[in-house]
Coordinates of C-alpha atoms in Angstrom, one line a residue:
Chain E
X1 CA 67.0 106.8 379.7
X2 CA 69.6 104.9 377.6
X3 CA 73.0 103.5 378.4
X4 CA 76.0 103.4 376.1
X5 CA 78.5 100.6 376.7
X6 CA 82.0 101.3 375.3
X7 CA 83.1 97.9 373.9
X8 CA 86.5 96.6 374.5
X9 CA 87.7 94.6 371.5
X10 CA 90.7 93.8 369.4
X11 CA 88.9 94.9 366.2
X12 CA 87.9 91.3 365.4
X13 CA 86.5 89.8 368.6
X14 CA 84.9 91.4 371.7
X15 CA 86.7 91.0 375.0
X16 CA 84.6 89.2 377.6
X17 CA 84.7 92.3 379.8
X18 CA 82.3 93.9 377.4
X19 CA 79.7 91.3 378.2
X20 CA 79.9 91.9 381.9
X21 CA 79.6 95.6 381.3
X22 CA 76.4 95.0 379.3
X23 CA 74.9 93.2 382.3
X24 CA 75.7 96.2 384.5
X25 CA 74.2 98.5 381.9
X26 CA 71.0 96.5 381.8
X27 CA 70.8 96.8 385.6
X28 CA 70.7 100.6 385.2
X29 CA 67.4 100.2 383.3
X30 CA 66.5 101.5 379.9
X31 CA 67.9 100.6 376.5
X32 CA 71.5 99.5 376.1
X33 CA 73.6 100.6 373.1
X34 CA 77.1 99.6 372.4
X35 CA 79.8 101.7 370.8
X36 CA 82.5 99.8 368.8
X37 CA 85.2 102.3 367.9
X38 CA 88.0 100.6 366.0
X39 CA 89.9 100.1 362.8
X40 CA 88.2 97.7 360.4
X41 CA 86.2 96.5 363.3
X42 CA 83.1 95.4 361.5
X43 CA 83.5 91.9 362.9
X44 CA 83.5 93.2 366.4
X45 CA 80.5 95.4 365.7
X46 CA 78.6 92.3 364.3
X47 CA 79.6 90.4 367.4
X48 CA 78.3 93.2 369.7
X49 CA 74.9 93.1 367.8
X50 CA 74.5 89.4 368.9
X51 CA 74.7 90.2 372.6
X52 CA 71.4 89.5 374.4
X53 CA 69.9 92.8 375.7
X54 CA 71.7 95.2 373.3
X55 CA 69.3 97.2 371.1
X56 CA 71.7 99.2 368.9
X57 CA 75.4 99.0 368.0
X58 CA 77.2 102.2 366.9
X59 CA 80.2 101.5 364.8
X60 CA 82.8 104.2 364.3
X61 CA 85.6 103.1 362.1
X62 CA 88.9 104.9 361.7
X63 CA 92.6 104.2 361.7
X64 CA 92.8 106.5 364.7
X65 CA 91.1 103.9 366.9
X66 CA 93.4 101.0 365.9
X67 CA 95.2 101.1 369.2
X68 CA 92.5 102.5 371.4
X69 CA 94.3 105.8 372.2
X70 CA 92.5 107.6 375.1
X71 CA 92.5 111.0 373.3
X72 CA 90.8 109.6 370.2
X73 CA 88.3 107.2 371.8
X74 CA 87.3 109.7 374.4
X75 CA 86.6 112.3 371.6
X76 CA 84.4 109.7 369.8
X77 CA 82.4 108.9 373.0
X78 CA 81.9 112.7 373.7
X79 CA 80.6 113.2 370.2
X80 CA 77.8 110.7 371.0
X81 CA 77.4 111.3 374.7
X82 CA 74.5 113.8 374.3
X83 CA 71.8 111.2 374.0
X84 CA 72.8 109.0 376.9
X85 CA 72.1 109.0 380.7
X86 CA 74.8 106.4 381.4
X87 CA 78.2 105.8 379.9
X88 CA 79.7 102.5 381.0
X89 CA 83.2 101.2 380.4
X90 CA 84.7 97.9 381.6
X91 CA 87.2 98.6 384.5
X92 CA 90.1 97.3 382.4
X93 CA 93.3 99.0 381.6
X94 CA 91.6 100.5 378.5
X95 CA 88.4 101.5 380.2
X96 CA 90.2 103.1 383.2
X97 CA 92.3 105.0 380.8
X98 CA 89.4 106.6 378.8
X99 CA 86.5 106.9 381.2
X100 CA 87.8 109.7 383.4
X101 CA 88.8 111.7 380.3
X102 CA 85.2 111.5 379.1
X103 CA 83.8 112.4 382.6
X104 CA 86.1 115.5 382.9
X105 CA 85.1 116.8 379.5
X106 CA 81.4 116.4 380.5
X107 CA 82.2 118.1 383.8
X108 CA 80.8 115.1 385.8
X109 CA 82.2 112.9 388.5
X110 CA 83.2 109.4 387.5
X111 CA 82.4 106.2 389.5
X112 CA 85.2 103.6 389.4
X113 CA 85.0 99.8 389.7
X114 CA 81.3 99.5 390.3
X115 CA 80.4 96.1 391.8
X116 CA 76.7 96.5 392.0
X117 CA 74.0 98.7 390.6
X118 CA 71.5 99.6 393.4
X119 CA 69.4 102.0 391.3
X120 CA 70.1 104.1 388.2
X121 CA 72.0 106.7 390.2
X122 CA 73.3 104.6 393.2
X123 CA 76.2 102.2 393.0
X124 CA 78.4 100.1 395.2
X125 CA 82.1 100.1 394.9
X126 CA 85.0 98.9 397.0
X127 CA 87.4 101.4 398.6
X128 CA 90.6 101.0 400.7
X129 CA 91.8 97.9 398.7
X130 CA 88.4 96.2 399.2
X131 CA 88.4 96.6 403.0
X132 CA 85.2 98.7 402.8
X133 CA 82.3 99.0 400.4
X134 CA 81.0 102.5 399.6
X135 CA 77.4 103.0 398.5
X136 CA 77.6 106.1 396.4
X137 CA 75.0 108.3 394.6
X138 CA 75.9 110.3 391.5
X139 CA 74.5 113.9 391.6
X140 CA 75.3 114.5 387.9
X141 CA 72.9 114.2 385.0
X142 CA 75.2 111.8 383.1
X143 CA 76.7 108.8 385.0
X144 CA 80.1 107.8 383.8
X145 CA 81.1 104.5 385.4
X146 CA 83.6 101.8 385.0
X147 CA 82.4 98.3 385.8
X148 CA 84.3 95.8 387.8
X149 CA 83.8 92.8 385.6
X150 CA 84.0 90.2 388.4
X151 CA 81.0 91.9 390.0
X152 CA 78.6 91.1 387.1
X153 CA 77.8 87.9 385.1
X154 CA 78.6 88.0 381.4
X155 CA 75.6 88.7 379.1
X156 CA 75.0 85.9 376.6
X157 CA 77.1 86.6 373.6
X158 CA 74.4 85.3 371.2
X159 CA 70.6 85.6 371.0
X160 CA 70.5 89.3 370.4
X161 CA 69.6 91.0 367.1
X162 CA 70.6 94.7 367.4
X163 CA 70.9 97.0 364.4
X164 CA 74.4 98.1 363.5
X165 CA 74.6 101.8 362.7
X166 CA 77.7 103.5 361.3
X167 CA 78.6 106.7 362.9
X168 CA 81.1 109.3 361.6
X169 CA 84.5 109.0 363.2
X170 CA 85.7 112.2 364.8
X171 CA 89.0 113.8 363.8
X172 CA 92.1 112.3 365.5
X173 CA 94.5 114.1 367.9
X174 CA 98.2 114.1 366.9
X175 CA 99.4 114.7 370.4
X176 CA 99.8 111.0 371.1
X177 CA 100.8 108.2 368.8
X178 CA 101.2 104.5 369.2
X179 CA 104.7 103.2 368.8
X180 CA 104.5 99.5 369.6
X181 CA 103.5 96.9 372.0
X182 CA 104.8 93.8 373.6
X183 CA 102.0 91.4 374.4
X184 CA 102.9 88.5 376.5
X185 CA 102.4 85.2 374.6
X186 CA 100.0 83.1 376.5
X187 CA 97.8 80.2 375.4
X188 CA 96.3 79.7 378.8
X189 CA 92.9 81.1 379.7
X190 CA 92.8 84.8 380.3
X191 CA 93.5 85.6 384.0
X192 CA 90.4 87.7 384.6
X193 CA 88.1 85.2 382.9
X194 CA 89.6 81.9 384.1
X195 CA 87.6 79.4 386.2
X196 CA 90.7 78.2 388.0
X197 CA 93.8 80.3 388.9
X198 CA 97.0 79.0 390.3
X199 CA 99.1 81.8 391.8
X200 CA 102.6 81.8 393.1
X201 CA 104.4 84.1 395.5
X202 CA 107.9 85.1 396.6
X203 CA 108.5 81.7 398.2
X204 CA 109.0 80.2 394.8
X205 CA 112.5 81.7 394.9
X206 CA 113.3 82.2 391.2
X207 CA 111.8 82.5 387.7
X208 CA 112.9 78.9 386.9
X209 CA 111.5 77.5 390.0
X210 CA 108.2 79.4 389.5
X211 CA 107.8 77.9 386.1
X212 CA 109.0 74.4 387.1
X213 CA 106.7 74.2 390.1
X214 CA 103.6 76.1 389.0
X215 CA 103.3 75.2 385.3
X216 CA 102.5 71.5 385.7
X217 CA 99.7 72.4 388.2
X218 CA 98.3 75.0 385.8
X219 CA 98.5 72.5 382.9
X220 CA 96.8 69.8 385.0
X221 CA 93.9 72.0 386.0
X222 CA 93.6 74.0 382.7
X223 CA 94.2 77.0 384.9
X224 CA 95.4 80.6 384.3
X225 CA 98.6 81.5 386.2
X226 CA 98.8 84.4 388.5
X227 CA 101.4 85.9 390.9
X228 CA 101.8 88.1 393.9
X229 CA 103.4 91.5 393.6
X230 CA 106.5 90.2 395.3
X231 CA 106.9 87.5 392.7
X232 CA 106.4 89.9 389.9
X233 CA 108.8 92.5 391.4
X234 CA 111.4 89.9 391.8
X235 CA 111.1 88.9 388.1
X236 CA 109.7 85.4 388.8
X237 CA 106.6 86.1 386.7
X238 CA 105.5 88.7 384.1
X239 CA 103.8 92.0 385.2
X240 CA 100.5 91.1 383.7
X241 CA 100.1 88.1 385.9
X242 CA 99.9 90.2 389.0
X243 CA 96.8 89.7 391.1
X244 CA 95.9 92.4 393.6
X245 CA 94.8 96.0 394.2
X246 CA 97.3 97.3 391.7
X247 CA 97.1 94.3 389.3
X248 CA 94.2 92.2 388.1
X249 CA 91.0 91.7 390.1
X250 CA 89.9 88.1 389.8
X251 CA 87.0 86.0 391.1
X252 CA 87.5 82.4 389.8
X253 CA 85.8 79.3 391.0
X254 CA 89.0 78.1 392.5
X255 CA 92.1 80.1 393.5
X256 CA 95.2 78.3 394.6
X257 CA 97.7 80.5 396.4
X258 CA 101.1 78.9 396.7
X259 CA 103.7 80.6 398.8
X260 CA 101.7 83.8 399.1
X261 CA 101.5 85.4 402.5
X262 CA 98.3 87.2 401.8
X263 CA 99.0 91.0 402.1
X264 CA 96.0 93.3 402.1
X265 CA 96.9 94.4 398.6
X266 CA 96.9 90.8 397.3
X267 CA 93.7 89.9 399.0
X268 CA 92.0 92.9 397.4
X269 CA 92.5 91.1 394.1
X270 CA 91.2 87.6 394.9
X271 CA 89.1 87.4 398.0
X272 CA 85.9 87.2 395.9
X273 CA 87.0 83.8 394.6
X274 CA 84.5 81.1 395.2
X275 CA 87.0 78.6 396.8
X276 CA 90.4 79.7 398.0
X277 CA 93.2 77.2 398.7
X278 CA 96.3 78.3 400.4
X279 CA 99.6 76.3 400.5
X280 CA 102.1 77.9 402.8
X281 CA 104.5 76.7 405.4
X282 CA 104.0 79.6 407.7
X283 CA 101.0 78.8 409.9
X284 CA 100.6 82.5 410.7
X285 CA 100.3 83.7 407.1
X286 CA 97.3 86.0 406.7
X287 CA 96.2 84.0 403.6
X288 CA 94.9 81.3 405.9
X289 CA 92.3 83.7 407.3
X290 CA 90.5 83.8 403.9
X291 CA 91.3 80.3 402.7
X292 CA 88.6 77.7 402.6
X293 CA 91.2 75.0 402.6
X294 CA 94.6 75.6 404.0
X295 CA 97.5 73.3 403.7
X296 CA 100.4 74.0 406.0
X297 CA 103.3 72.5 404.0
X298 CA 106.4 73.3 401.9
X299 CA 105.1 74.1 398.5
X300 CA 108.2 72.5 396.8
X301 CA 106.9 69.1 398.0
X302 CA 103.2 69.8 398.3
X303 CA 102.6 71.2 394.8
X304 CA 104.2 68.3 392.9
X305 CA 102.3 65.9 395.1
X306 CA 99.1 67.8 394.3
X307 CA 99.9 67.5 390.5
X308 CA 100.3 63.7 390.9
X309 CA 97.2 63.4 393.0
X310 CA 94.9 65.2 390.6
Chain Z
X1 CA 111.5 122.1 381.7
X2 CA 109.5 122.2 384.9
X3 CA 107.9 119.1 386.2
X4 CA 104.8 119.2 388.4
X5 CA 104.2 116.2 390.7
X6 CA 100.9 115.7 392.5
X7 CA 101.0 113.9 395.8
X8 CA 98.2 112.8 398.1
X9 CA 98.2 112.2 401.9
X10 CA 96.5 108.8 402.5
X11 CA 96.2 106.2 405.2
X12 CA 99.4 104.3 405.3
X13 CA 99.3 101.2 403.1
X14 CA 100.1 98.9 406.0
X15 CA 97.1 100.0 408.1
X16 CA 94.1 97.7 408.1
X17 CA 91.3 100.2 408.1
X18 CA 88.0 99.7 410.0
X19 CA 84.6 100.8 409.0
X20 CA 83.0 103.2 411.5
X21 CA 80.1 101.7 413.4
X22 CA 77.7 104.3 412.1
X23 CA 78.6 103.4 408.5
X24 CA 79.5 107.0 407.6
X25 CA 83.0 106.1 406.5
X26 CA 86.2 104.4 407.6
X27 CA 87.8 105.4 410.8
X28 CA 90.9 107.4 410.0
X29 CA 91.3 109.2 413.4
X30 CA 94.7 108.4 414.9
X31 CA 95.9 106.1 412.1
X32 CA 99.2 106.6 410.5
X33 CA 99.1 108.7 407.3
X34 CA 101.7 108.6 404.6
X35 CA 102.3 109.7 401.0
X36 CA 100.3 107.6 398.6
X37 CA 102.8 104.9 397.4
X38 CA 102.2 105.6 393.6
X39 CA 102.9 109.3 394.3
X40 CA 106.3 108.4 395.8
X41 CA 107.1 106.7 392.6
X42 CA 106.0 109.8 390.7
X43 CA 108.2 112.1 392.8
X44 CA 111.2 109.7 392.4
X45 CA 110.8 109.7 388.6
X46 CA 110.7 113.5 388.6
X47 CA 113.9 113.6 390.6
X48 CA 115.6 111.1 388.3
X49 CA 114.6 113.3 385.3
X50 CA 116.3 116.2 387.1
X51 CA 119.4 114.1 387.8
X52 CA 119.6 113.3 384.1
X53 CA 119.4 117.1 383.3
X54 CA 116.0 116.9 381.6
X55 CA 113.9 118.5 384.4
X56 CA 115.1 121.9 385.7
X57 CA 112.7 122.4 388.5
X58 CA 110.3 120.0 390.4
X59 CA 107.2 121.4 392.0
X60 CA 105.3 119.1 394.3
X61 CA 101.6 119.9 394.7
X62 CA 99.0 118.5 397.2
X63 CA 95.4 119.4 397.6
X64 CA 93.7 118.9 401.0
X65 CA 93.9 119.7 404.7
X66 CA 96.8 121.6 406.4
X67 CA 98.5 118.3 407.4
X68 CA 99.3 117.7 403.7
X69 CA 102.2 120.0 404.3
X70 CA 104.0 116.9 405.9
X71 CA 103.5 115.0 402.6
X72 CA 104.9 117.9 400.7
X73 CA 107.9 118.1 403.0
X74 CA 108.5 114.4 402.2
X75 CA 108.3 115.1 398.5
X76 CA 110.9 117.8 399.0
X77 CA 113.1 115.5 401.0
X78 CA 113.1 113.1 398.1
X79 CA 114.2 116.0 395.9
X80 CA 111.4 118.3 394.9
X81 CA 112.5 121.9 394.8
X82 CA 109.4 123.6 396.1
X83 CA 105.9 122.8 397.0
X84 CA 102.4 124.2 396.8
X85 CA 99.5 123.2 399.0
X86 CA 96.0 124.0 397.8
X87 CA 94.3 124.0 401.1
X88 CA 90.7 122.9 401.5
X89 CA 89.0 121.4 404.5
X90 CA 86.3 120.0 402.2
X91 CA 86.3 116.5 400.8
X92 CA 88.0 116.8 397.4
X93 CA 87.0 114.3 394.7
X94 CA 89.1 113.5 391.6
X95 CA 87.3 116.0 389.4
X96 CA 87.8 118.8 391.9
X97 CA 91.5 117.9 392.3
X98 CA 92.0 117.8 388.5
X99 CA 90.4 121.3 388.3
X100 CA 92.7 122.7 391.0
X101 CA 95.7 121.1 389.4
X102 CA 94.6 122.5 386.0
X103 CA 94.7 126.0 387.5
X104 CA 98.2 125.4 388.7
X105 CA 99.3 124.0 385.4
X106 CA 98.1 127.2 383.7
X107 CA 100.1 129.2 386.1
X108 CA 103.3 127.2 386.2
X109 CA 103.4 125.9 382.6
X110 CA 105.2 122.6 383.4
X111 CA 106.5 120.5 380.5
X112 CA 105.5 117.3 382.3
X113 CA 103.0 116.5 385.0
X114 CA 103.4 113.3 386.9
X115 CA 100.8 111.7 389.2
X116 CA 100.4 108.3 390.7
X117 CA 98.1 105.9 388.8
X118 CA 95.7 105.7 391.7
X119 CA 95.4 106.6 395.4
X120 CA 95.1 103.7 397.7
X121 CA 92.2 105.2 399.7
X122 CA 89.5 105.9 397.2
X123 CA 91.1 103.6 394.5
X124 CA 89.7 105.8 391.8
X125 CA 92.4 106.0 389.2
X126 CA 90.9 109.1 387.6
X127 CA 92.7 112.3 388.5
X128 CA 95.6 112.1 385.9
X129 CA 93.2 111.4 383.1
X130 CA 90.8 114.1 384.2
X131 CA 93.6 116.7 384.4
X132 CA 94.8 115.7 380.9
X133 CA 91.3 116.2 379.6
X134 CA 90.8 119.6 381.2
X135 CA 94.2 120.9 380.2
X136 CA 93.7 119.3 376.7
X137 CA 97.0 117.5 377.0
X138 CA 97.9 113.9 375.9
X139 CA 98.0 111.3 378.6
X140 CA 99.9 108.1 379.3
X141 CA 98.6 106.2 382.3
X142 CA 100.2 103.3 384.2
X143 CA 103.7 104.2 383.0
X144 CA 106.6 101.9 383.6
X145 CA 109.3 103.7 381.6
X146 CA 109.9 107.2 380.2
X147 CA 112.4 108.6 377.8
X148 CA 112.4 112.3 376.9
X149 CA 114.0 113.8 373.8
X150 CA 113.3 116.8 371.6
X151 CA 110.1 118.0 373.1
X152 CA 108.6 114.5 373.0
X153 CA 108.4 111.6 375.4
X154 CA 108.4 108.0 374.7
X155 CA 106.5 106.3 377.5
X156 CA 105.9 102.6 378.0
X157 CA 102.7 101.7 379.8
X158 CA 101.4 98.6 381.5
X159 CA 98.2 97.2 379.8
X160 CA 96.2 94.1 380.4
X161 CA 98.1 91.8 378.1
X162 CA 101.6 93.2 378.5
X163 CA 103.2 96.6 377.6
X164 CA 102.7 99.3 375.0
X165 CA 104.7 102.3 374.1
X166 CA 103.3 105.6 373.1
X167 CA 105.0 108.8 371.9
X168 CA 103.5 112.0 373.2
X169 CA 104.3 115.7 372.5
X170 CA 105.1 117.6 375.7
X171 CA 103.6 119.0 377.7
X172 CA 101.8 115.8 378.7
X173 CA 100.4 114.1 381.8
X174 CA 101.8 110.8 382.9
X175 CA 100.6 108.5 385.8
X176 CA 103.1 106.3 387.5
X177 CA 102.7 102.5 387.8
X178 CA 104.5 100.4 390.4
X179 CA 107.3 99.3 388.2
X180 CA 108.4 102.8 387.0
X181 CA 111.1 102.9 389.7
X182 CA 111.9 102.1 393.3
X183 CA 111.6 105.3 395.4
X184 CA 114.7 106.2 397.4
X185 CA 114.7 106.4 401.2
X186 CA 114.8 109.9 402.5
X187 CA 117.8 110.6 404.5
X188 CA 117.9 112.7 407.7
X189 CA 120.1 115.5 406.1
X190 CA 117.6 115.7 403.2
X191 CA 114.7 115.9 405.7
X192 CA 116.4 118.8 407.4
X193 CA 117.1 120.5 404.0
X194 CA 113.5 120.0 403.0
X195 CA 112.4 122.1 406.0
X196 CA 114.0 125.2 404.4
X197 CA 112.6 124.7 400.9
X198 CA 109.7 127.0 400.0
X199 CA 106.1 125.8 400.6
X200 CA 103.4 128.1 399.3
X201 CA 99.8 127.7 400.6
X202 CA 96.9 128.7 398.4
X203 CA 93.3 128.5 399.4
X204 CA 91.3 126.4 397.0
X205 CA 88.6 129.1 396.9
X206 CA 91.2 131.6 395.6
X207 CA 91.7 129.5 392.4
X208 CA 88.1 130.1 391.4
X209 CA 87.3 126.4 391.0
X210 CA 84.0 124.6 391.9
X211 CA 85.1 121.8 394.2
X212 CA 81.6 120.7 395.3
X213 CA 81.4 116.9 395.5
X214 CA 79.6 115.3 392.6
X215 CA 79.3 111.9 394.2
X216 CA 77.6 111.5 397.5
X217 CA 78.6 108.7 399.8
X218 CA 75.4 107.3 401.3
X219 CA 76.9 104.5 403.4
X220 CA 80.2 102.7 403.9
X221 CA 79.9 99.0 405.0
X222 CA 82.2 96.1 405.8
X223 CA 82.8 93.8 402.9
X224 CA 81.1 90.4 403.3
X225 CA 83.1 88.2 405.6
X226 CA 84.4 84.9 404.3
X227 CA 83.3 82.0 406.5
X228 CA 86.2 80.5 408.3
X229 CA 87.9 77.7 406.4
X230 CA 89.6 74.6 407.6
X231 CA 93.2 73.3 407.5
X232 CA 93.8 70.0 405.8
X233 CA 96.5 67.6 407.0
X234 CA 97.9 66.6 403.6
X235 CA 97.6 66.8 399.9
X236 CA 95.3 63.7 399.6
X237 CA 92.8 65.3 402.0
X238 CA 93.0 68.6 400.0
X239 CA 92.2 66.8 396.8
X240 CA 89.4 64.9 398.4
X241 CA 87.9 68.1 399.8
X242 CA 88.1 69.9 396.4
X243 CA 86.6 67.0 394.6
X244 CA 83.8 66.0 397.0
X245 CA 83.0 69.0 399.1
X246 CA 83.7 72.1 397.0
X247 CA 83.2 70.2 393.7
X248 CA 85.5 72.7 391.9
X249 CA 87.7 70.2 390.1

């Protein structure tokens, strides 16, 4: 029984989500191999070999993998899938894009967003926006799963000494091509990996107010910035800041929700945070039912006060 | 070109579901059911493509119990031309739905297939990708913008750090993200008209597809409850709590 983790990387460095996925793979038992499919990704492959617990790194290098197109990466995974009992992807935009494609070609079911491994074929995953936890058993020979990164600790990125083996890259499909990307510039900690997150909602009122009020707090705490769907839809904050069922799932040490009512869909994305603070002037806001510390106040006065007090 | 849109009947997104006391699942008896919100966005986009003269016919498809006909009627009220229900009383998992849809894609030969990015009940986010794999078509998931020209589509998708744009040859499979569009409200005259549009019912068994579940649900439990928190009177008290009690800053 051997697991293959499909690494997420930018060709030079590994994304932290890969480390959480390795931990989940180790929980499945057996050896853990990592596939690094990329373009000029030797550095990423070398980094994968350092992860504690990984015994082999497979490195497939081709221009076709430069942008992680699902068609091409899935074909590469399928070419190697024969010798593995478990194929694990991080439940990121990239992993969610590719994993079901692999599962369908293997004619097996796929298990999404696994938060716990109970046994090599039994997993726990949230359903209904996190309002229920399903314990599911895979009846297939090969288990294709995506791993909710906040459910598992990151494996140590050093201390390992896996061998790196080059594998032949499969031919690329010409049905989809990469045109371009717009990556939001951000020198703050990555939202899904941040220890502290300050998050704003519709109550901020405008993009300018959002930045004016929330940025000093984030700066002071060295925090990542998040937003509710309402704030994102209204254009106050960029899309990739959205925390919730349809955005990012986060579990920081401290989550400060400012002017967020706490709809089911938002709670699904943050209720596993260690400490939740809610600042809201509506005493009936559902966010207070999950908050460890609630402050019933107008955020336009409370947040600047908080910045001064810190 | 024909556009095929897949829609799912799910528990309404405003309903707070409860886990059954025998832990076999969530209690969905007598709760309000609606079209999955992402599927509404998918239907809306198909209708907009038709309004632009790109799509010629929109076929809405749903797989599941008889009551899914209501969901299909909603899709037709938004603007789908006809509907197909693949009827099955069994639980259908994403792989089974993808196989059923593949059979319909073979039959109808659409130029574009649009699904929602995920259903809000099982939260799987798999069916579109699985369909693309089975039909050997290119896929673009989490789409927030589409432009169609000369047998190709340029589609922008939401990724973790921002946006990326892909060009795919048609036919292709696209899954709709929240920001693709804002679905229109269905009007009463359109609801009446939708009642007259054709709705074909096919038995899942007649499509020759193996729909047996591959994943067995052993138990469904309540998520761990958070212990009740406290309200603090002012900012100073909040900072004191965070520093001394929670020790997170």
